[in-house]
């Protein structure tokens, strides 16, 4: 025992020990195989197709029919697994496979950086898995397996027994963040245990082990950054820094220099390896709008009522099953959990003597992270001292770090049990404490009864969660007291892993059992869109244009180009949320115009941006004027059974003058069962018109339009109007969706003889004059597609007469009678370059948004290319790091 081993009092354990027996090697391989198989077993229904885990089905707005899963709620908290991980990641993978570096994405907005956006994980090698059928599932399985194996290796290096290390690895590969989140937040998770393993190896007495440790560090840092979520990598780096300082404080003599040199080598080489993506990210940030995220999160935290979810994750039901005013903010911001078994083992793990200092470090990290998460003021102030942390949603992105700390402490605890190093008194006390925590905290911290928070049905979830927690902790206690010592470790591992597996499985059961995609609209656009763009009010959700290589001006992304955001706010949508130009995002201002009304108001701006088509849900009419029910909150469903009527008044000033040809109202058809005839009647003064249509085959929770038998002319828009509805025939009801009234007058509607005060249905009027702006060219059960009359072309010659022929967005043949200026409707952004007949030509900004160049007389070929300004320097750093790592690998191979 010498060097670091002597300083710490631990035996030196080498992962490359050639003295291991064949049986020992076989056991290690079987243990790693178990870590590989467990996530696949837990997700077997998704692998076999019993449940459909494809985010395309969940979030793309292309599903024509689907069946619900085995449990209510959602399979994941953050839908960005669809909008960024799948759509943008798959687009990046396609670029790589076609021989292109995915620097730029022409299919989002009017073109934006792809690699520099980060969340696409464009330079992260595992994204190639997204090209497989069900690729997102296999991508996440890879991450889980990597996390489990790296944690297992870390625990073995810490001297934990085989079974306890396997259990720790399994607990971490089934952690709460993997269970609840699936977007880019989870991508860096496997590389935190790899980074810590590198730090541990860097303190080995063996030069070979130290160099291997430096290589682990040099790989984990760039992989964490290429993974696409720098916030998670940043927080993980804080834990790694604390771990390094702790180990440094334990070292004496020459070992200090050896440790520092190997860690430094790994850090520097790792940062240099990550230079291409870091530089691309910084380049983008300098030109980007980050949606108010700068400094936004310095004092944001979870409410105390979220604390019980650490121990009993489903105490408030499944994910978003009950998203009321008390639970919505919790589900929207929580980032992970521990579970009852792990929580119990963490408490036991804190009591052990072996690696006492490391246990206290992990305890301190978890305490600071959790108290900061729940808004404890001293912890908030302490964490906010860290530069840049106020721009990071710490409460959401810190869980992987404290979940790893918990997995390590749990593995120590299981080892302590097997070594009989704990007396039964603290064990029993800890079990009782954890059980009380699981059962009592919801009521103590909620500030309101569970019934008030989640309703009477969710109390069943609460009761089941508490009973499960008590059963798990009780089982662990029984194992310790009654199980024979030779079987005790295996039994305790089983308790920990079983609890983690059950908790992990629950959200996966919310995936639909079957689903049908309606891709007819996709095929239409692929045939007719060309280089133009479309704008969606629902179908083909952002950023799925990138998935299908169809250019959509919508975006749901962060960061996003500032000049594009400025144009959208000024020329397309006054009420824009910079991050969510989705066509469907709820307005923060309840009096704001809807996205459809903003489209009507700013139609020339959409056409100037090159929009050729507008996509709506089926039977939605972009030419309609919404005159009531524009609010996006406070909605209730009022049923109409056959023979029922409804009526109300539209106050003066709510209707525009013009000729109305159709009237629409938002209905619910009870999952397609409505089958009666709905008659709508509109009267202004003594002028009345009506129309009827059968609700059979209507869209659920959508506008239902009825053509009037004769148009009604509205001359004076200052007059009030009366509307009446009657529902006749059929056997099943229809629902009228009612919304909070937005006018100063107290609107009300009477439905089936029952008055709904300060409520109004969502009513839309179709004007004859507006029909000229929107021509419907395609419709099916998923979407309707409308063509705009005068979209601007992608390539346009101005100030001259030219014939243009484009083979792609970056390659153009122009034949000009004289000098001319070419406008290219792609975002003007640093890094773009152009050549005309092979000679470089400057790109200038056109309209504060697009690109333009000068074209010569005659026939010329123009080509465009994009490279982030610092990309060459980034690649130079990358090559230097590769050479240094190759030299280190040679040194490892030559070491004993």
GROMACS .gro file of C-alpha atoms in nm, residues 8 22 71 212 240 289 291 327 374 408 454 458 491 596 609 710 775 796:
model
   18
    8UNK     CA    1  -0.643   0.703   0.207
   22UNK     CA    2  -1.103  -1.682  -1.515
   71UNK     CA    3  -5.233   0.400  -1.720
  212UNK     CA    4  -0.633   0.548  -1.806
  240UNK     CA    5  -1.688   1.651  -1.027
  289UNK     CA    6  -3.257   3.540  -2.829
  291UNK     CA    7  -3.631   3.395  -2.435
  327UNK     CA    8  -4.995   2.013  -0.949
  374UNK     CA    9  -3.705   2.362  -0.283
  408UNK     CA   10  -2.341   0.543  -0.457
  454UNK     CA   11  -5.547   1.614  -0.671
  458UNK     CA   12  -5.586   1.060  -0.713
  491UNK     CA   13  -3.206  -0.990  -0.118
  596UNK     CA   14  -5.516   3.254  -3.663
  609UNK     CA   15  -4.116   3.527  -4.578
  710UNK     CA   16  -7.791   3.210  -4.759
  775UNK     CA   17  -5.756   2.826  -5.106
  796UNK     CA   18  -3.569   3.613  -5.640
   0.00000   0.00000   0.00000
